[in-house]
Short mmCIF file of C-alpha atoms in Angstrom, two decimals:
data_model
loop_
_atom_site.label_atom_id
_atom_site.label_comp_id
_atom_site.label_asym_id
_atom_site.label_seq_id
_atom_site.Cartn_x
_atom_site.Cartn_y
_atom_site.Cartn_z
CA MET A 8 -25.97 8.48 -22.11
CA THR A 9 -28.12 7.01 -24.99
CA SER A 10 -31.70 7.82 -25.95
CA GLU A 11 -34.30 5.31 -25.69
CA THR A 12 -34.53 4.77 -29.38
CA THR A 13 -30.74 4.00 -30.39
CA GLY A 14 -29.59 2.84 -26.86
CA PHE A 15 -30.03 -0.81 -28.14
CA LEU A 16 -27.21 0.29 -30.53
CA TYR A 17 -24.53 1.10 -27.50
CA PRO A 18 -24.94 -1.91 -25.04
CA PHE A 19 -21.51 -0.87 -23.65
CA ILE A 20 -22.16 2.38 -22.52
CA ASP A 21 -25.54 1.66 -20.80
CA SER A 22 -25.35 2.28 -17.18
CA ASP A 23 -27.99 -0.34 -16.77
CA GLU A 24 -25.59 -3.04 -17.70
CA ARG A 25 -25.17 -5.86 -15.24
CA ASP A 26 -23.43 -8.98 -16.77
CA SER A 27 -19.85 -8.72 -16.98
CA SER A 28 -19.45 -11.88 -18.97
CA SER A 29 -19.39 -10.26 -22.20
CA LEU A 30 -16.93 -7.39 -21.48
CA LEU A 31 -14.73 -10.00 -19.93
CA ALA A 32 -14.54 -12.25 -22.83
CA ASP A 33 -14.04 -9.07 -25.03
CA LEU A 34 -11.21 -7.72 -22.68
CA GLY A 35 -9.64 -11.17 -22.82
CA THR A 36 -9.54 -11.05 -26.69
CA SER A 37 -8.49 -7.77 -26.49
CA ALA A 38 -5.55 -8.51 -24.74
CA GLU A 39 -4.61 -11.39 -26.89
CA ALA A 40 -4.71 -8.88 -30.05
CA LYS A 41 -2.55 -6.52 -28.60
CA ALA A 42 -0.08 -8.88 -27.33
CA VAL A 43 -0.15 -10.53 -30.77
CA GLN A 44 0.64 -6.78 -32.20
CA SER A 45 3.39 -6.28 -29.41
CA ARG A 46 5.17 -9.45 -30.42
CA GLN A 47 4.85 -8.73 -34.37
CA LEU A 48 6.47 -5.33 -33.73
CA GLN A 49 9.23 -6.85 -31.42
CA ALA A 50 9.79 -9.56 -34.28
CA ALA A 51 9.79 -6.72 -37.25
CA THR A 52 11.96 -4.35 -35.62
CA LEU A 53 14.48 -6.57 -34.28
CA ASP A 54 14.47 -8.01 -37.97
CA ARG A 55 14.92 -4.66 -39.61
CA PHE A 56 17.63 -3.33 -37.00
CA ALA A 57 19.73 -6.80 -37.00
CA GLU A 58 22.86 -5.15 -38.74
CA GLN A 59 22.57 -1.83 -36.66
CA ILE A 60 22.16 -3.65 -33.71
CA ALA A 61 25.12 -5.66 -34.47
CA GLU A 62 27.05 -2.71 -35.09
CA ILE A 63 26.03 -0.87 -31.85
CA THR A 64 27.05 -3.89 -29.76
CA ASP A 65 30.55 -4.23 -31.45
CA GLU A 66 31.00 -0.20 -30.69
CA MET A 67 29.96 -0.73 -27.44
CA ALA A 68 31.83 -3.87 -26.28
CA ALA A 69 34.62 -1.83 -27.90
CA ARG A 70 34.42 0.95 -25.70
CA PHE A 71 33.43 -0.76 -22.51
CA ALA A 72 36.98 -2.63 -22.98
CA ALA A 73 38.45 0.83 -23.07
CA GLY A 74 36.99 1.53 -19.74
CA ALA A 75 33.84 3.24 -21.10
CA ARG A 76 30.82 3.78 -18.83
CA LEU A 77 26.99 3.86 -19.83
CA PHE A 78 24.81 6.88 -19.44
CA THR A 79 21.06 6.37 -19.93
CA PHE A 80 18.16 8.69 -19.84
CA GLY A 81 14.30 9.07 -20.86
CA ASN A 82 11.35 10.58 -19.08
CA GLY A 83 8.27 8.93 -17.62
CA GLY A 84 8.02 5.35 -18.80
CA SER A 85 11.04 5.98 -20.92
CA ALA A 86 12.97 7.16 -17.18
CA THR A 87 12.19 3.61 -15.81
CA ASP A 88 13.12 1.96 -19.33
CA ALA A 89 16.35 3.91 -19.31
CA ALA A 90 17.07 2.68 -15.36
CA SER A 91 15.91 -0.79 -16.47
CA PHE A 92 18.70 -0.52 -19.20
CA ALA A 93 21.14 0.56 -16.99
CA ALA A 94 20.41 -1.99 -14.38
CA LEU A 95 20.70 -4.63 -16.87
CA PHE A 96 24.67 -3.68 -17.32
CA THR A 97 25.19 -3.10 -13.46
CA ARG A 98 23.37 -6.48 -12.16
CA PRO A 99 23.38 -8.54 -15.19
CA PRO A 100 20.62 -11.79 -14.95
CA TRP A 101 23.76 -13.39 -16.16
CA GLY A 102 27.36 -12.64 -17.60
CA ARG A 103 29.60 -9.82 -16.24
CA PRO A 104 28.67 -6.58 -14.95
CA LEU A 105 29.59 -3.38 -16.46
CA PRO A 106 29.45 -0.02 -15.71
CA ALA A 107 25.97 1.67 -16.25
CA ARG A 108 24.19 4.54 -14.74
CA SER A 109 20.65 6.30 -15.33
CA LEU A 110 20.67 10.06 -15.05
CA VAL A 111 17.30 9.85 -13.74
CA ALA A 112 18.31 7.96 -10.51
CA ASP A 113 19.46 10.70 -8.29
CA GLU A 114 16.26 13.09 -7.42
CA ALA A 115 18.63 15.35 -5.83
CA THR A 116 20.58 16.48 -9.05
CA LEU A 117 17.54 15.73 -11.25
CA THR A 118 15.71 18.34 -9.20
CA ALA A 119 18.52 20.99 -8.44
CA LEU A 120 19.13 21.00 -12.10
CA GLY A 121 15.61 21.28 -13.19
CA ASN A 122 14.76 24.12 -10.53
CA ASP A 123 17.82 25.95 -11.25
CA VAL A 124 18.61 25.54 -14.73
CA GLY A 125 15.47 24.37 -16.58
CA PHE A 126 14.06 20.75 -17.24
CA GLU A 127 15.28 20.38 -20.41
CA LEU A 128 18.90 20.59 -19.25
CA VAL A 129 18.77 17.85 -16.35
CA PHE A 130 20.50 15.60 -18.64
CA SER A 131 23.15 17.40 -20.40
CA ARG A 132 24.06 19.02 -17.51
CA GLN A 133 25.18 15.78 -15.70
CA LEU A 134 26.74 14.30 -18.98
CA ILE A 135 29.08 17.95 -18.72
CA ALA A 136 29.73 16.68 -15.28
CA HIS A 137 30.13 13.02 -15.76
CA SER A 138 31.09 11.89 -19.08
CA ARG A 139 34.29 11.31 -20.93
CA ALA A 140 34.90 11.02 -24.65
CA ASN A 141 35.12 7.38 -24.87
CA ASP A 142 31.56 6.79 -22.98
CA ILE A 143 28.22 5.72 -24.04
CA ALA A 144 24.76 7.54 -23.80
CA VAL A 145 21.73 5.77 -24.37
CA GLY A 146 18.10 8.20 -24.61
CA PHE A 147 14.54 6.81 -24.77
CA SER A 148 11.72 8.60 -26.00
CA THR A 149 8.76 7.09 -27.65
CA SER A 150 8.19 10.72 -29.85
CA GLY A 151 11.55 11.22 -30.18
CA ASN A 152 11.08 14.74 -29.55
CA SER A 153 11.66 15.18 -25.81
CA ASP A 154 13.76 18.16 -25.50
CA ASN A 155 15.99 17.03 -22.40
CA VAL A 156 17.02 13.77 -24.65
CA ILE A 157 17.79 15.95 -27.87
CA ARG A 158 20.01 18.13 -25.57
CA ALA A 159 21.64 15.40 -23.75
CA PHE A 160 22.39 13.86 -27.50
CA GLY A 161 24.00 17.19 -28.43
CA GLU A 162 25.88 17.49 -25.47
CA ALA A 163 27.41 13.76 -25.78
CA HIS A 164 28.14 14.04 -29.33
CA ARG A 165 29.95 17.33 -28.65
CA ARG A 166 31.87 15.22 -26.32
CA GLU A 167 32.34 12.34 -28.30
CA LEU A 168 30.38 9.47 -26.53
CA LEU A 169 28.86 7.17 -28.56
CA THR A 170 25.29 8.16 -28.78
CA VAL A 171 22.50 5.69 -29.27
CA GLY A 172 18.82 6.38 -29.56
CA LEU A 173 15.52 4.44 -29.15
CA ALA A 174 12.73 6.48 -30.57
CA GLY A 175 8.87 5.49 -31.91
CA HIS A 176 6.22 6.88 -34.15
CA ASP A 177 8.70 8.59 -37.13
CA GLY A 178 11.74 9.02 -34.93
CA GLY A 179 11.15 12.68 -34.38
CA GLU A 180 13.88 15.19 -34.01
CA MET A 181 16.13 11.99 -32.50
CA ALA A 182 15.99 10.95 -36.18
CA THR A 183 16.93 14.07 -37.76
CA CYS A 184 18.89 16.34 -35.08
CA GLY A 185 22.31 14.78 -36.55
CA ASP A 186 23.84 13.99 -32.93
CA VAL A 187 22.55 10.48 -32.66
CA ASP A 188 25.27 8.07 -34.29
CA GLN A 189 22.61 5.23 -34.04
CA CYS A 190 18.73 5.86 -33.99
CA LEU A 191 16.39 2.92 -33.63
CA VAL A 192 13.03 3.96 -34.76
CA VAL A 193 10.11 1.86 -33.70
CA ARG A 194 7.49 2.26 -36.19
CA SER A 195 4.22 2.54 -34.60
CA ASP A 196 1.88 5.07 -33.30
CA SER A 197 1.16 3.26 -29.80
CA VAL A 198 3.37 4.51 -26.94
CA HIS A 199 2.66 1.28 -25.21
CA ARG A 200 3.76 -0.74 -28.52
CA ILE A 201 6.82 1.37 -28.62
CA GLN A 202 8.10 0.75 -25.22
CA GLU A 203 7.45 -2.91 -25.49
CA THR A 204 9.67 -3.18 -28.63
CA GLN A 205 12.32 -0.80 -27.04
CA ASP A 206 12.83 -2.89 -24.24
CA ALA A 207 13.20 -5.98 -26.49
CA VAL A 208 15.62 -3.91 -28.39
CA ALA A 209 17.39 -2.91 -25.25
CA LEU A 210 17.62 -6.65 -23.92
CA VAL A 211 19.18 -7.69 -27.50
CA LEU A 212 21.45 -5.15 -27.44
CA TRP A 213 22.67 -5.65 -23.73
CA ALA A 214 22.75 -9.33 -24.65
CA GLY A 215 24.94 -8.80 -27.63
CA VAL A 216 27.44 -6.87 -25.68
CA GLN A 217 27.58 -9.43 -22.91
CA ALA A 218 28.41 -12.13 -25.83
CA ILE A 219 31.24 -10.19 -27.01
CA VAL A 220 32.74 -9.21 -23.79
CA GLU A 221 32.25 -12.93 -22.65
CA SER A 222 34.31 -14.09 -25.53
CA LYS A 223 37.19 -11.84 -25.35
CA GLY A 224 37.56 -12.35 -21.51
CA ASP A 225 39.55 -9.14 -21.34
CA ARG A 226 38.30 -7.72 -18.23
CA MET B 30 4.72 -16.53 -23.31
CA SER B 31 2.83 -19.73 -23.79
CA PRO B 32 3.67 -20.71 -27.10
CA SER B 33 2.48 -24.37 -26.94
CA SER B 34 -0.96 -23.09 -26.47
CA GLY B 35 -0.89 -21.37 -30.03
CA THR B 36 -1.74 -18.04 -28.28
CA VAL B 37 0.88 -15.08 -27.15
CA LEU B 38 -0.79 -14.98 -23.37
CA GLY B 39 -2.32 -18.17 -22.97
CA THR B 40 -4.66 -18.11 -19.90
CA VAL B 41 -3.12 -14.75 -18.90
CA ALA B 42 -5.43 -13.07 -21.05
CA GLY B 43 -8.52 -13.97 -19.29
CA ASP B 44 -6.67 -13.60 -15.90
CA LEU B 45 -6.05 -10.07 -17.39
CA ALA B 46 -9.67 -9.48 -18.44
CA THR B 47 -10.90 -10.47 -14.54
CA ALA B 48 -7.81 -8.53 -12.91
CA SER B 49 -8.94 -5.31 -14.89
CA LEU B 50 -12.42 -5.64 -13.97
CA ASP B 51 -11.74 -5.55 -10.25
CA MET B 52 -9.15 -2.91 -10.62
CA ALA B 53 -11.82 -0.52 -12.20
CA ARG B 54 -14.40 -1.41 -9.42
CA ARG B 55 -11.81 -0.60 -6.50
CA PHE B 56 -10.82 2.58 -8.63
CA ALA B 57 -14.34 3.58 -8.97
CA ALA B 58 -14.84 3.16 -5.36
CA GLY B 59 -11.77 5.26 -4.32
CA ALA B 60 -8.78 2.85 -3.90
CA THR B 61 -5.22 3.89 -4.37
CA MET B 62 -3.08 1.27 -6.14
CA TRP B 63 0.23 0.85 -4.24
CA CYS B 64 2.71 -1.06 -6.55
CA ALA B 65 5.96 -2.75 -5.41
CA ALA B 66 8.57 -4.49 -7.28
CA PRO B 67 11.59 -4.87 -4.90
CA GLN B 68 14.10 -6.99 -7.40
CA TRP B 69 13.11 -4.28 -10.33
CA PRO B 70 12.28 -1.05 -8.80
CA SER B 71 11.79 0.67 -12.11
CA HIS B 72 8.78 -1.59 -12.74
CA ALA B 73 6.76 -0.37 -9.66
CA GLN B 74 7.40 3.21 -10.92
CA HIS B 75 6.72 2.41 -14.49
CA LEU B 76 3.45 0.83 -13.44
CA ALA B 77 2.64 3.82 -11.32
CA VAL B 78 3.11 6.42 -13.82
CA GLU B 79 1.19 4.72 -16.55
CA PHE B 80 -2.13 5.36 -14.10
CA VAL B 81 -0.85 8.45 -12.77
CA HIS B 82 -0.30 10.13 -16.17
CA PRO B 83 -1.88 8.21 -18.98
CA VAL B 84 -0.29 8.30 -22.47
CA ILE B 85 -3.53 8.71 -24.02
CA VAL B 86 -4.84 12.27 -23.46
CA GLY B 87 -8.17 12.52 -21.95
CA LYS B 88 -8.33 9.24 -19.57
CA ARG B 89 -8.32 10.04 -16.35
CA ALA B 90 -5.54 10.20 -13.99
CA LEU B 91 -5.78 7.45 -11.05
CA PRO B 92 -3.85 7.30 -7.85
CA ALA B 93 -0.97 4.85 -7.87
CA VAL B 94 2.44 5.15 -6.07
CA ALA B 95 5.30 3.24 -6.42
CA VAL B 96 6.51 2.12 -3.00
CA GLU B 97 10.41 1.59 -2.69
CA GLY B 98 13.01 1.30 -0.42
CA GLY B 99 13.53 -0.84 3.14
CA ASP B 100 10.53 -2.48 4.65
CA LEU B 101 7.70 -3.13 2.44
CA VAL B 102 5.40 -4.44 4.83
CA SER B 103 6.14 -1.58 7.47
CA MET B 104 5.38 1.00 4.64
CA LEU B 105 2.43 -0.66 3.46
CA ARG B 106 0.70 -1.39 6.77
CA ILE B 107 0.93 2.27 7.45
CA VAL B 108 0.00 4.13 3.94
CA SER B 109 -2.56 1.80 2.88
CA SER B 110 -6.41 1.77 3.40
CA SER B 111 -8.88 -1.06 3.26
CA GLY B 112 -10.35 -0.70 -0.29
CA ASP B 113 -6.93 -0.28 -1.90
CA LEU B 114 -5.33 -2.07 -4.51
CA PHE B 115 -1.59 -3.74 -4.26
CA VAL B 116 0.29 -4.92 -7.38
CA ALA B 117 3.65 -6.59 -7.04
CA VAL B 118 5.80 -7.15 -9.94
CA ALA B 119 7.92 -9.90 -8.45
CA GLY B 120 8.97 -13.55 -8.41
CA ALA B 121 7.23 -16.11 -6.24
CA ASP B 122 9.94 -16.28 -3.84
CA GLU B 123 10.49 -12.78 -3.10
CA PRO B 124 10.32 -12.69 0.64
CA ALA B 125 8.84 -9.16 1.27
CA VAL B 126 6.03 -9.40 -1.45
CA GLY B 127 5.32 -12.61 0.03
CA ALA B 128 4.70 -11.32 3.42
CA ALA B 129 2.75 -8.41 2.06
CA MET B 130 0.37 -10.48 0.17
CA ARG B 131 -0.08 -12.76 3.18
CA ARG B 132 -1.17 -9.56 5.08
CA ALA B 133 -3.24 -7.92 2.12
CA PRO B 134 -6.75 -9.35 3.14
CA ALA B 135 -6.09 -8.49 6.69
CA TRP B 136 -5.55 -4.79 5.58
CA GLY B 137 -8.43 -4.90 3.08
CA LEU B 138 -6.20 -4.79 0.14
CA ARG B 139 -7.18 -6.23 -3.24
CA SER B 140 -4.00 -7.96 -4.47
CA ILE B 141 -2.47 -8.54 -8.12
CA TRP B 142 1.24 -10.74 -8.32
CA ILE B 143 2.78 -10.30 -11.59
CA GLY B 144 5.94 -12.43 -12.10
CA THR B 145 7.44 -15.19 -14.08
CA GLY B 146 9.12 -18.92 -13.33
CA ALA B 147 7.63 -20.83 -10.45
CA ARG B 148 4.06 -19.71 -9.54
CA PRO B 149 3.10 -18.62 -5.86
CA ALA B 150 1.05 -21.09 -4.25
CA ALA B 151 -2.78 -21.11 -5.14
CA GLY B 152 -4.48 -18.11 -3.46
CA ALA B 153 -1.39 -16.01 -2.65
CA ALA B 154 -3.13 -13.38 -4.48
CA ASP B 155 -6.40 -12.16 -5.67
CA HIS B 156 -5.40 -11.97 -9.20
CA VAL B 157 -1.80 -13.89 -10.20
CA LEU B 158 -0.57 -12.94 -13.68
CA TRP B 159 1.85 -15.34 -14.39
CA LEU B 160 4.10 -15.39 -17.59
CA ASP B 161 5.55 -18.63 -19.10
CA ALA B 162 8.94 -16.62 -20.34
CA ASP B 163 12.51 -16.39 -19.48
CA ILE B 164 13.25 -14.24 -16.54
CA ALA B 165 15.52 -11.82 -18.65
CA GLU B 166 12.59 -11.41 -21.33
CA SER B 167 10.13 -10.73 -18.53
CA ALA B 168 12.32 -8.37 -16.75
CA TYR B 169 14.06 -6.64 -19.35
CA GLY B 170 12.76 -7.48 -22.73
CA GLY B 171 9.31 -5.98 -22.45
CA GLY B 172 7.17 -9.00 -20.93
CA PHE B 173 6.03 -7.56 -17.65
CA VAL B 174 5.94 -3.89 -19.13
CA LEU B 175 3.13 -5.45 -21.74
CA VAL B 176 1.18 -7.07 -18.91
CA TYR B 177 1.03 -3.79 -16.88
CA HIS B 178 0.10 -1.63 -19.87
CA LEU B 179 -2.59 -4.26 -20.75
CA LEU B 180 -3.58 -3.88 -17.36
CA TRP B 181 -4.00 -0.09 -17.74
CA GLU B 182 -5.65 -0.48 -21.24
CA LEU B 183 -8.31 -2.83 -20.15
CA THR B 184 -8.98 -0.98 -16.80
CA HIS B 185 -9.83 2.12 -18.84
CA VAL B 186 -12.07 0.06 -21.17
CA CYS B 187 -13.97 -1.34 -17.96
CA PHE B 188 -14.55 2.53 -17.03
CA GLU B 189 -16.77 2.85 -20.24
CA HIS B 190 -19.11 0.02 -18.82
CA PRO B 191 -20.37 2.29 -15.68
CA GLY B 192 -23.03 -0.55 -14.86
CA LEU B 193 -20.65 -3.23 -14.14
CA LEU B 194 -18.11 -0.85 -11.69
CA SER B 195 -19.90 -1.30 -8.49
CA ILE B 196 -18.27 -3.83 -6.30
CA PRO B 197 -20.33 -7.26 -6.21
CA ALA B 198 -22.41 -7.26 -2.91
CA VAL B 199 -21.17 -10.33 -0.40
CA GLY B 200 -23.03 -13.39 -1.61
CA ASP B 201 -23.37 -12.34 -4.71
CA ALA B 202 -22.72 -15.10 -7.49
CA GLU B 203 -19.83 -13.46 -9.11
CA GLU B 204 -18.08 -13.01 -5.76
CA CYS B 205 -18.81 -16.39 -4.78
CA HIS B 206 -17.61 -18.82 -7.30
CA ASP B 207 -15.05 -20.81 -5.72
CA GLU B 208 -16.11 -23.72 -3.08
CA VAL B 209 -14.99 -21.41 -0.13
CA CYS B 210 -15.61 -17.58 -0.02
CA ILE B 211 -14.26 -16.41 3.47
CA THR B 212 -16.53 -13.36 3.08
CA CYS B 213 -20.03 -15.29 3.56
CA SER B 214 -18.88 -18.63 4.91
CA ASP B 215 -18.02 -19.91 8.11
CA GLU B 216 -14.43 -19.35 7.47
CA GLY B 217 -12.37 -17.09 9.84
CA ARG B 218 -11.40 -13.57 8.82
CA LEU B 219 -7.34 -12.77 8.41
CA ALA B 220 -6.46 -10.42 11.00
CA GLU B 221 -3.08 -8.53 11.97
CA VAL B 222 -2.41 -8.00 15.33
CA ILE B 223 -1.89 -4.51 16.56
CA THR B 224 -1.34 -4.62 20.42
CA THR B 225 -1.87 -6.95 22.96
CA GLY B 226 -3.57 -7.01 26.19
CA PRO B 227 -4.98 -6.18 28.71
CA GLY B 228 -5.29 -10.45 29.94
CA SER B 229 -6.19 -12.39 26.99
CA HIS B 230 -7.19 -9.64 24.37
CA ALA B 231 -5.62 -7.99 21.72
CA ARG B 232 -6.53 -5.38 18.94
CA VAL B 233 -6.49 -6.30 15.52
CA ARG B 234 -6.88 -5.16 11.99
CA THR B 235 -9.10 -6.57 9.70
CA SER B 236 -10.39 -5.60 6.09
CA ALA B 237 -13.49 -4.17 8.42
CA GLY B 238 -11.00 -1.90 10.33
CA VAL B 239 -9.65 -2.30 14.04
CA GLU B 240 -11.43 -5.16 16.03
CA ALA B 241 -10.92 -6.27 19.65
CA ILE B 242 -10.69 -9.79 20.11
CA ASP B 243 -10.08 -12.68 22.32
CA THR B 244 -7.00 -14.69 22.13
CA THR B 245 -7.26 -17.18 25.14
CA LEU B 246 -7.15 -20.11 22.17
CA ILE B 247 -3.70 -18.94 20.97
CA GLY B 248 -1.78 -17.77 23.74
CA THR B 249 -0.17 -14.57 23.60
CA PRO B 250 0.41 -13.49 20.02
CA GLN B 251 2.95 -10.68 19.16
CA PRO B 252 2.32 -7.32 17.45
CA GLY B 253 2.18 -8.31 13.65
CA ASP B 254 1.34 -11.98 13.93
CA LEU B 255 -1.80 -13.11 11.59
CA VAL B 256 -4.69 -14.69 13.26
CA LEU B 257 -7.95 -16.09 12.04
CA VAL B 258 -10.50 -14.42 13.79
CA HIS B 259 -13.86 -16.14 14.35
CA ALA B 260 -16.81 -14.71 16.45
CA GLY B 261 -14.71 -12.32 18.29
CA SER B 262 -11.84 -14.86 19.21
CA ALA B 263 -8.24 -15.79 17.38
CA VAL B 264 -8.79 -19.29 16.43
CA THR B 265 -5.69 -19.70 14.98
CA THR B 266 -2.14 -18.48 14.23
CA ILE B 267 -1.35 -17.98 10.63
CA GLU B 268 2.31 -18.22 9.51
CA GLY B 269 3.11 -14.57 8.09
#
């Protein structure tokens, strides 16, 4: 991989490397540095969106009080974040359970729609079947450009759901499509750091809704 | 997560480093990574998809599977092979994960346990990555996600060091850093009973494969029991 004359410049790609101690030290330092970046991005994002998060939690709590259901969606790691967010509402670590469902959860429905009408419609078609005007749609996409997420927001917006989007990078289409009532863009180019901060935002959204629901005690 | 130490990760940073190198070595040797999170199934899926479909184009796809549903122990017993990895995201008191972790050495699995709150007993897994943080923050606020994102990122850094990817031979200093090293000392090896009989004999699974042993010293064990095997005999039963 390296020539004899330049090999000393690249000790890390040397296949003769035998001592793992310097690699382990580098890995530990790198892990801490990334964790610090993650923590700073979370803090900066939550700070930047404080007002918007308060608006969203007020609106979500009002809709839940009027019988709303929450639908969540996303792809890949964002699908699992969507599932976690729904689980937070239905099986909360504390507080009151609220009706929520991940549109990724049912593999029969997901594959039926993907196979028959196209993967870009797997979430929007479920919203057509399930949603009512007062409901809430929360979609996750680190690029902001996932076609099925954008299509789902289009359908949700037409059907007068509250639409909340969690995006990353520059927000992509989610930020510009006009179908997302509240779009929270995590300004980072790292998919991993974006997801970690989206989860922190999601937890704050849930806790905010819980706090309002608890204080009203109307269910 | 460990604010008192002035860092975000505290000692978890070093734990992540050693776990990642171990994982990279096992993957390089052909391991599959089995992921479980009975309390939060989406974490098992998220962990697996990171490795199977990397977010960074060009990084190699690695075999990782979320193990879900009913009986984790029965499932892992049948799908896993010696040399594989088992990663759990779970509290220390999660019974199915505890049972699977206790059997991991008999099945030949390297185990990694990610969690928060009260720690598992010392030695409960090969690598314990334990956050000092609130359960909601860890499970839903990005804490666990950060840990396995870092595990993925560091594992791929290790792949850039091919000279360090061979698994240390039994007896190497790197492998035998503890007072007791069960692979090279006189300690018994952990085994799981598959079938019993005839007489005082049993077939057991160990990290080396299926072996026939003598059970005179422990009476008749039941299939699924964990026993310590020394010189071809079960010397004691371990609570599984």
